[in-house]
Each structure stands twice: as C-alpha cells, then as structure tokens.
Amino acid sequence: MEEKKKPAKERAILPTFSIYHGNPENTGTAMTVRMQPATLRQGGFVQFEIANQATAGVQTEEGRVSPTFDWDKRVAFRLNPVEVAEMVRCLRGMTESVRDGAGYIHKGQKGSAKILFAHAVEPRPHFNLKAYTLKADGAERTIGIDVSPAEAMALEMALSGSFGRLCFG
C-alpha cells in the first residue's frame, strides 16, 4: 500500500520551542526556536525569532488576557550546525559565551546582524541572547531575551536532541 504524501503546507509546519516573558510594564520579550532538518538540497539550520511585547496582560471579569507580542516586527536569524554546537557548549557550562563573547556575524542582502549569547550571574543566574541588526536602509535595532536556568536546560535538550536531523535530515 502506497503512503500518501502530506500537503506541502502541512509539511512546512515545524514544532516550535517558545519562551514568553510578558510583564505588566509592557517591556517583555518572547522567543521561538524552530529546527529545519537538512535535506539533499539544503543544510539544516535552527531559526530563532525574538519579538518585543505589544500589549500587557490584564485580568478581567471573564478571566486573564495574556500579553501579546509584536511578531510582525520580530528579529529572525538562523544558526548553522556549528553555531548551534557552540551555543550548546555555552548552555552546558563549557564556555561563558559563544566565540569568546564575539558572537556570530551574519551578513545578507537585507542587512547584517550580530548575535550574542552568554551566561550571566547578575542580578540572578541566567543566559542572555541579544541580536543587533543593521538593515540595508541604515535602520538599526537591538532586541534580547534573558533565559532562565530551567529554560536554558530545556533549550539545550531541544537543540542537542535535534542535532542528528539538523545535520543529516
């Protein structure tokens, strides 16, 4: 019996690891992480998207309304398998930051980005992911998110567990 292929739109939806840090001051951020497995035509990558909080959550008579995030103005970047491995080394405590604090530099037709990821202990233990972007039109943007130790452990397990598919499909 021949197995039916799934429609292209259905295949394109990949599982996502997300972190949401909304707050009443409306200054929170959220991050999503998706792994794109390697194919015969393309190497695998992990895509990160970070968005600023758009609205604060509120408590109403009907219940809680969660904060929203401005995904239309998100900053997105992709890490290749070696960059993912460097991030995993940092998450495991083998280094304090990726590339000794230099981070990753990505250049493309639409502009460039510098991505930093580091362990921090002040004011509490956490990891910090920060992206600086410079668009071709000269527009600059900085966005970042603090990742708690528990979130960092979950991120490390997700990245490590997906590494075979990331490299070999």
JSON list of C-alpha atoms in Angstrom, two decimals:
[
{"chain": "A", "resi": 1, "resn": "MET", "atom": "CA", "xyz": [0.00, 0.00, 0.00]},
{"chain": "A", "resi": 2, "resn": "GLU", "atom": "CA", "xyz": [1.42, 3.40, -1.01]},
{"chain": "A", "resi": 3, "resn": "GLU", "atom": "CA", "xyz": [1.72, 6.01, 1.70]},
{"chain": "A", "resi": 4, "resn": "LYS", "atom": "CA", "xyz": [0.03, 9.31, 0.85]},
{"chain": "A", "resi": 5, "resn": "LYS", "atom": "CA", "xyz": [2.20, 12.43, 0.89]},
{"chain": "A", "resi": 6, "resn": "LYS", "atom": "CA", "xyz": [1.12, 15.22, 3.19]},
{"chain": "A", "resi": 7, "resn": "PRO", "atom": "CA", "xyz": [0.21, 18.53, 1.53]},
{"chain": "A", "resi": 8, "resn": "ALA", "atom": "CA", "xyz": [3.16, 20.95, 1.29]},
{"chain": "A", "resi": 9, "resn": "LYS", "atom": "CA", "xyz": [1.52, 23.44, 3.65]},
{"chain": "A", "resi": 10, "resn": "GLU", "atom": "CA", "xyz": [1.14, 20.76, 6.36]},
{"chain": "A", "resi": 11, "resn": "ARG", "atom": "CA", "xyz": [4.75, 19.58, 5.94]},
{"chain": "A", "resi": 12, "resn": "ALA", "atom": "CA", "xyz": [6.03, 23.14, 6.34]},
{"chain": "A", "resi": 13, "resn": "ILE", "atom": "CA", "xyz": [4.76, 23.46, 9.91]},
{"chain": "A", "resi": 14, "resn": "LEU", "atom": "CA", "xyz": [7.58, 22.54, 12.26]},
{"chain": "A", "resi": 15, "resn": "PRO", "atom": "CA", "xyz": [7.46, 22.05, 16.03]},
{"chain": "A", "resi": 16, "resn": "THR", "atom": "CA", "xyz": [8.43, 25.16, 17.95]},
{"chain": "A", "resi": 17, "resn": "PHE", "atom": "CA", "xyz": [10.12, 25.71, 21.31]},
{"chain": "A", "resi": 18, "resn": "SER", "atom": "CA", "xyz": [8.91, 29.02, 22.76]},
{"chain": "A", "resi": 19, "resn": "ILE", "atom": "CA", "xyz": [9.70, 31.26, 25.70]},
{"chain": "A", "resi": 20, "resn": "TYR", "atom": "CA", "xyz": [7.32, 34.08, 26.64]},
{"chain": "A", "resi": 21, "resn": "HIS", "atom": "CA", "xyz": [8.32, 36.78, 29.13]},
{"chain": "A", "resi": 22, "resn": "GLY", "atom": "CA", "xyz": [5.40, 39.18, 29.29]},
{"chain": "A", "resi": 23, "resn": "ASN", "atom": "CA", "xyz": [5.13, 41.69, 32.13]},
{"chain": "A", "resi": 24, "resn": "PRO", "atom": "CA", "xyz": [2.74, 44.42, 33.35]},
{"chain": "A", "resi": 25, "resn": "GLU", "atom": "CA", "xyz": [5.19, 47.16, 32.25]},
{"chain": "A", "resi": 26, "resn": "ASN", "atom": "CA", "xyz": [4.81, 46.01, 28.62]},
{"chain": "A", "resi": 27, "resn": "THR", "atom": "CA", "xyz": [8.60, 45.66, 28.22]},
{"chain": "A", "resi": 28, "resn": "GLY", "atom": "CA", "xyz": [8.77, 41.86, 27.87]},
{"chain": "A", "resi": 29, "resn": "THR", "atom": "CA", "xyz": [10.05, 39.72, 25.03]},
{"chain": "A", "resi": 30, "resn": "ALA", "atom": "CA", "xyz": [9.29, 36.34, 23.53]},
{"chain": "A", "resi": 31, "resn": "MET", "atom": "CA", "xyz": [11.41, 33.88, 21.57]},
{"chain": "A", "resi": 32, "resn": "THR", "atom": "CA", "xyz": [10.59, 30.96, 19.29]},
{"chain": "A", "resi": 33, "resn": "VAL", "atom": "CA", "xyz": [13.06, 28.34, 18.11]},
{"chain": "A", "resi": 34, "resn": "ARG", "atom": "CA", "xyz": [12.46, 26.04, 15.11]},
{"chain": "A", "resi": 35, "resn": "MET", "atom": "CA", "xyz": [14.72, 23.38, 13.67]},
{"chain": "A", "resi": 36, "resn": "GLN", "atom": "CA", "xyz": [14.77, 22.89, 9.90]},
{"chain": "A", "resi": 37, "resn": "PRO", "atom": "CA", "xyz": [16.20, 19.42, 9.14]},
{"chain": "A", "resi": 38, "resn": "ALA", "atom": "CA", "xyz": [18.83, 19.04, 6.45]},
{"chain": "A", "resi": 39, "resn": "THR", "atom": "CA", "xyz": [17.72, 17.85, 3.01]},
{"chain": "A", "resi": 40, "resn": "LEU", "atom": "CA", "xyz": [19.61, 16.71, -0.06]},
{"chain": "A", "resi": 41, "resn": "ARG", "atom": "CA", "xyz": [19.39, 20.27, -1.38]},
{"chain": "A", "resi": 42, "resn": "GLN", "atom": "CA", "xyz": [19.91, 22.32, 1.77]},
{"chain": "A", "resi": 43, "resn": "GLY", "atom": "CA", "xyz": [21.79, 22.09, 5.03]},
{"chain": "A", "resi": 44, "resn": "GLY", "atom": "CA", "xyz": [19.82, 22.17, 8.25]},
{"chain": "A", "resi": 45, "resn": "PHE", "atom": "CA", "xyz": [19.52, 25.21, 10.48]},
{"chain": "A", "resi": 46, "resn": "VAL", "atom": "CA", "xyz": [17.86, 26.43, 13.64]},
{"chain": "A", "resi": 47, "resn": "GLN", "atom": "CA", "xyz": [15.80, 29.60, 13.30]},
{"chain": "A", "resi": 48, "resn": "PHE", "atom": "CA", "xyz": [15.40, 31.96, 16.24]},
{"chain": "A", "resi": 49, "resn": "GLU", "atom": "CA", "xyz": [12.78, 34.70, 16.31]},
{"chain": "A", "resi": 50, "resn": "ILE", "atom": "CA", "xyz": [12.59, 37.33, 19.07]},
{"chain": "A", "resi": 51, "resn": "ALA", "atom": "CA", "xyz": [9.74, 39.83, 19.44]},
{"chain": "A", "resi": 52, "resn": "ASN", "atom": "CA", "xyz": [9.01, 42.66, 21.85]},
{"chain": "A", "resi": 53, "resn": "GLN", "atom": "CA", "xyz": [5.85, 42.69, 23.91]},
{"chain": "A", "resi": 54, "resn": "ALA", "atom": "CA", "xyz": [2.98, 44.54, 22.19]},
{"chain": "A", "resi": 55, "resn": "THR", "atom": "CA", "xyz": [0.31, 44.56, 24.92]},
{"chain": "A", "resi": 56, "resn": "ALA", "atom": "CA", "xyz": [0.31, 43.89, 28.64]},
{"chain": "A", "resi": 57, "resn": "GLY", "atom": "CA", "xyz": [-1.75, 41.05, 30.02]},
{"chain": "A", "resi": 58, "resn": "VAL", "atom": "CA", "xyz": [-4.75, 42.03, 32.12]},
{"chain": "A", "resi": 59, "resn": "GLN", "atom": "CA", "xyz": [-7.17, 40.40, 34.50]},
{"chain": "A", "resi": 60, "resn": "THR", "atom": "CA", "xyz": [-10.80, 40.92, 33.51]},
{"chain": "A", "resi": 61, "resn": "GLU", "atom": "CA", "xyz": [-14.09, 39.65, 34.93]},
{"chain": "A", "resi": 62, "resn": "GLU", "atom": "CA", "xyz": [-14.09, 36.98, 32.20]},
{"chain": "A", "resi": 63, "resn": "GLY", "atom": "CA", "xyz": [-10.58, 35.85, 33.13]},
{"chain": "A", "resi": 64, "resn": "ARG", "atom": "CA", "xyz": [-6.98, 36.56, 32.32]},
{"chain": "A", "resi": 65, "resn": "VAL", "atom": "CA", "xyz": [-5.98, 38.05, 28.96]},
{"chain": "A", "resi": 66, "resn": "SER", "atom": "CA", "xyz": [-2.40, 37.10, 28.10]},
{"chain": "A", "resi": 67, "resn": "PRO", "atom": "CA", "xyz": [0.08, 39.66, 26.80]},
{"chain": "A", "resi": 68, "resn": "THR", "atom": "CA", "xyz": [0.70, 39.76, 23.05]},
{"chain": "A", "resi": 69, "resn": "PHE", "atom": "CA", "xyz": [3.97, 40.13, 21.16]},
{"chain": "A", "resi": 70, "resn": "ASP", "atom": "CA", "xyz": [4.76, 42.08, 18.00]},
{"chain": "A", "resi": 71, "resn": "TRP", "atom": "CA", "xyz": [5.76, 39.20, 15.72]},
{"chain": "A", "resi": 72, "resn": "ASP", "atom": "CA", "xyz": [5.45, 41.43, 12.64]},
{"chain": "A", "resi": 73, "resn": "LYS", "atom": "CA", "xyz": [8.50, 43.39, 13.88]},
{"chain": "A", "resi": 74, "resn": "ARG", "atom": "CA", "xyz": [10.43, 40.36, 15.09]},
{"chain": "A", "resi": 75, "resn": "VAL", "atom": "CA", "xyz": [14.14, 39.84, 14.60]},
{"chain": "A", "resi": 76, "resn": "ALA", "atom": "CA", "xyz": [14.86, 36.47, 13.00]},
{"chain": "A", "resi": 77, "resn": "PHE", "atom": "CA", "xyz": [18.16, 34.71, 12.38]},
{"chain": "A", "resi": 78, "resn": "ARG", "atom": "CA", "xyz": [19.36, 31.21, 11.53]},
{"chain": "A", "resi": 79, "resn": "LEU", "atom": "CA", "xyz": [22.21, 29.26, 13.08]},
{"chain": "A", "resi": 80, "resn": "ASN", "atom": "CA", "xyz": [24.07, 26.53, 11.22]},
{"chain": "A", "resi": 81, "resn": "PRO", "atom": "CA", "xyz": [25.05, 23.26, 12.96]},
{"chain": "A", "resi": 82, "resn": "VAL", "atom": "CA", "xyz": [28.46, 24.54, 14.13]},
{"chain": "A", "resi": 83, "resn": "GLU", "atom": "CA", "xyz": [26.91, 27.69, 15.59]},
{"chain": "A", "resi": 84, "resn": "VAL", "atom": "CA", "xyz": [24.27, 25.56, 17.32]},
{"chain": "A", "resi": 85, "resn": "ALA", "atom": "CA", "xyz": [27.04, 23.36, 18.78]},
{"chain": "A", "resi": 86, "resn": "GLU", "atom": "CA", "xyz": [28.78, 26.49, 20.12]},
{"chain": "A", "resi": 87, "resn": "MET", "atom": "CA", "xyz": [25.52, 27.56, 21.77]},
{"chain": "A", "resi": 88, "resn": "VAL", "atom": "CA", "xyz": [25.08, 24.09, 23.31]},
{"chain": "A", "resi": 89, "resn": "ARG", "atom": "CA", "xyz": [28.64, 24.29, 24.72]},
{"chain": "A", "resi": 90, "resn": "CYS", "atom": "CA", "xyz": [27.69, 27.55, 26.44]},
{"chain": "A", "resi": 91, "resn": "LEU", "atom": "CA", "xyz": [24.41, 26.11, 27.71]},
{"chain": "A", "resi": 92, "resn": "ARG", "atom": "CA", "xyz": [26.33, 23.16, 29.19]},
{"chain": "A", "resi": 93, "resn": "GLY", "atom": "CA", "xyz": [28.74, 25.49, 31.01]},
{"chain": "A", "resi": 94, "resn": "MET", "atom": "CA", "xyz": [31.77, 24.61, 28.87]},
{"chain": "A", "resi": 95, "resn": "THR", "atom": "CA", "xyz": [32.17, 28.28, 27.85]},
{"chain": "A", "resi": 96, "resn": "GLU", "atom": "CA", "xyz": [30.78, 31.53, 29.26]},
{"chain": "A", "resi": 97, "resn": "SER", "atom": "CA", "xyz": [29.73, 32.83, 25.84]},
{"chain": "A", "resi": 98, "resn": "VAL", "atom": "CA", "xyz": [29.77, 31.90, 22.17]},
{"chain": "A", "resi": 99, "resn": "ARG", "atom": "CA", "xyz": [33.01, 32.67, 20.34]},
{"chain": "A", "resi": 100, "resn": "ASP", "atom": "CA", "xyz": [34.56, 34.21, 23.47]},
{"chain": "A", "resi": 101, "resn": "GLY", "atom": "CA", "xyz": [31.98, 37.00, 23.51]},
{"chain": "A", "resi": 102, "resn": "ALA", "atom": "CA", "xyz": [32.40, 37.91, 19.84]},
{"chain": "A", "resi": 103, "resn": "GLY", "atom": "CA", "xyz": [29.13, 36.22, 18.88]},
{"chain": "A", "resi": 104, "resn": "TYR", "atom": "CA", "xyz": [28.02, 35.46, 15.35]},
{"chain": "A", "resi": 105, "resn": "ILE", "atom": "CA", "xyz": [28.08, 37.92, 12.46]},
{"chain": "A", "resi": 106, "resn": "HIS", "atom": "CA", "xyz": [25.56, 37.24, 9.69]},
{"chain": "A", "resi": 107, "resn": "LYS", "atom": "CA", "xyz": [25.55, 39.31, 6.50]},
{"chain": "A", "resi": 108, "resn": "GLY", "atom": "CA", "xyz": [22.91, 39.15, 3.79]},
{"chain": "A", "resi": 109, "resn": "GLN", "atom": "CA", "xyz": [21.24, 41.19, 1.08]},
{"chain": "A", "resi": 110, "resn": "LYS", "atom": "CA", "xyz": [18.79, 42.78, 3.52]},
{"chain": "A", "resi": 111, "resn": "GLY", "atom": "CA", "xyz": [21.47, 43.80, 6.04]},
{"chain": "A", "resi": 112, "resn": "SER", "atom": "CA", "xyz": [23.61, 42.31, 8.77]},
{"chain": "A", "resi": 113, "resn": "ALA", "atom": "CA", "xyz": [23.18, 41.02, 12.30]},
{"chain": "A", "resi": 114, "resn": "LYS", "atom": "CA", "xyz": [25.38, 40.36, 15.30]},
{"chain": "A", "resi": 115, "resn": "ILE", "atom": "CA", "xyz": [24.07, 37.67, 17.64]},
{"chain": "A", "resi": 116, "resn": "LEU", "atom": "CA", "xyz": [25.46, 37.33, 21.18]},
{"chain": "A", "resi": 117, "resn": "PHE", "atom": "CA", "xyz": [24.75, 34.53, 23.64]},
{"chain": "A", "resi": 118, "resn": "ALA", "atom": "CA", "xyz": [26.31, 34.42, 27.09]},
{"chain": "A", "resi": 119, "resn": "HIS", "atom": "CA", "xyz": [25.92, 33.14, 30.64]},
{"chain": "A", "resi": 120, "resn": "ALA", "atom": "CA", "xyz": [25.39, 35.83, 33.29]},
{"chain": "A", "resi": 121, "resn": "VAL", "atom": "CA", "xyz": [25.16, 35.71, 37.08]},
{"chain": "A", "resi": 122, "resn": "GLU", "atom": "CA", "xyz": [23.91, 39.23, 37.90]},
{"chain": "A", "resi": 123, "resn": "PRO", "atom": "CA", "xyz": [21.33, 40.09, 39.09]},
{"chain": "A", "resi": 124, "resn": "ARG", "atom": "CA", "xyz": [20.49, 36.35, 39.06]},
{"chain": "A", "resi": 125, "resn": "PRO", "atom": "CA", "xyz": [21.87, 33.37, 37.12]},
{"chain": "A", "resi": 126, "resn": "HIS", "atom": "CA", "xyz": [20.58, 33.35, 33.53]},
{"chain": "A", "resi": 127, "resn": "PHE", "atom": "CA", "xyz": [21.63, 33.29, 29.89]},
{"chain": "A", "resi": 128, "resn": "ASN", "atom": "CA", "xyz": [21.22, 36.29, 27.60]},
{"chain": "A", "resi": 129, "resn": "LEU", "atom": "CA", "xyz": [20.52, 36.16, 23.87]},
{"chain": "A", "resi": 130, "resn": "LYS", "atom": "CA", "xyz": [20.87, 39.51, 22.14]},
{"chain": "A", "resi": 131, "resn": "ALA", "atom": "CA", "xyz": [20.64, 40.45, 18.45]},
{"chain": "A", "resi": 132, "resn": "TYR", "atom": "CA", "xyz": [21.82, 43.69, 16.86]},
{"chain": "A", "resi": 133, "resn": "THR", "atom": "CA", "xyz": [20.60, 44.27, 13.32]},
{"chain": "A", "resi": 134, "resn": "LEU", "atom": "CA", "xyz": [21.54, 46.81, 10.68]},
{"chain": "A", "resi": 135, "resn": "LYS", "atom": "CA", "xyz": [19.24, 46.87, 7.66]},
{"chain": "A", "resi": 136, "resn": "ALA", "atom": "CA", "xyz": [20.46, 47.83, 4.19]},
{"chain": "A", "resi": 137, "resn": "ASP", "atom": "CA", "xyz": [18.49, 51.11, 4.53]},
{"chain": "A", "resi": 138, "resn": "GLY", "atom": "CA", "xyz": [20.52, 52.00, 7.67]},
{"chain": "A", "resi": 139, "resn": "ALA", "atom": "CA", "xyz": [17.85, 51.16, 10.27]},
{"chain": "A", "resi": 140, "resn": "GLU", "atom": "CA", "xyz": [19.37, 49.72, 13.46]},
{"chain": "A", "resi": 141, "resn": "ARG", "atom": "CA", "xyz": [17.63, 47.53, 16.01]},
{"chain": "A", "resi": 142, "resn": "THR", "atom": "CA", "xyz": [18.58, 45.75, 19.25]},
{"chain": "A", "resi": 143, "resn": "ILE", "atom": "CA", "xyz": [16.49, 43.06, 20.89]},
{"chain": "A", "resi": 144, "resn": "GLY", "atom": "CA", "xyz": [17.26, 40.48, 23.54]},
{"chain": "A", "resi": 145, "resn": "ILE", "atom": "CA", "xyz": [15.81, 37.98, 25.95]},
{"chain": "A", "resi": 146, "resn": "ASP", "atom": "CA", "xyz": [17.00, 36.58, 29.26]},
{"chain": "A", "resi": 147, "resn": "VAL", "atom": "CA", "xyz": [16.71, 32.81, 29.51]},
{"chain": "A", "resi": 148, "resn": "SER", "atom": "CA", "xyz": [16.26, 31.28, 32.98]},
{"chain": "A", "resi": 149, "resn": "PRO", "atom": "CA", "xyz": [18.31, 28.23, 34.04]},
{"chain": "A", "resi": 150, "resn": "ALA", "atom": "CA", "xyz": [15.26, 25.94, 33.55]},
{"chain": "A", "resi": 151, "resn": "GLU", "atom": "CA", "xyz": [14.53, 27.45, 30.13]},
{"chain": "A", "resi": 152, "resn": "ALA", "atom": "CA", "xyz": [18.20, 27.10, 29.23]},
{"chain": "A", "resi": 153, "resn": "MET", "atom": "CA", "xyz": [18.15, 23.42, 30.18]},
{"chain": "A", "resi": 154, "resn": "ALA", "atom": "CA", "xyz": [15.05, 22.86, 28.02]},
{"chain": "A", "resi": 155, "resn": "LEU", "atom": "CA", "xyz": [16.68, 24.74, 25.12]},
{"chain": "A", "resi": 156, "resn": "GLU", "atom": "CA", "xyz": [19.87, 22.68, 25.48]},
{"chain": "A", "resi": 157, "resn": "MET", "atom": "CA", "xyz": [17.90, 19.42, 25.42]},
{"chain": "A", "resi": 158, "resn": "ALA", "atom": "CA", "xyz": [15.89, 20.55, 22.38]},
{"chain": "A", "resi": 159, "resn": "LEU", "atom": "CA", "xyz": [18.99, 21.62, 20.45]},
{"chain": "A", "resi": 160, "resn": "SER", "atom": "CA", "xyz": [21.03, 18.54, 21.42]},
{"chain": "A", "resi": 161, "resn": "GLY", "atom": "CA", "xyz": [18.16, 16.17, 20.68]},
{"chain": "A", "resi": 162, "resn": "SER", "atom": "CA", "xyz": [17.61, 17.59, 17.21]},
{"chain": "A", "resi": 163, "resn": "PHE", "atom": "CA", "xyz": [21.26, 17.64, 16.16]},
{"chain": "A", "resi": 164, "resn": "GLY", "atom": "CA", "xyz": [21.20, 14.44, 14.07]},
{"chain": "A", "resi": 165, "resn": "ARG", "atom": "CA", "xyz": [18.27, 15.67, 11.99]},
{"chain": "A", "resi": 166, "resn": "LEU", "atom": "CA", "xyz": [19.78, 19.13, 11.80]},
{"chain": "A", "resi": 167, "resn": "CYS", "atom": "CA", "xyz": [22.90, 17.67, 10.16]},
{"chain": "A", "resi": 168, "resn": "PHE", "atom": "CA", "xyz": [21.60, 14.67, 8.24]},
{"chain": "A", "resi": 169, "resn": "GLY", "atom": "CA", "xyz": [17.85, 15.16, 7.81]}
]
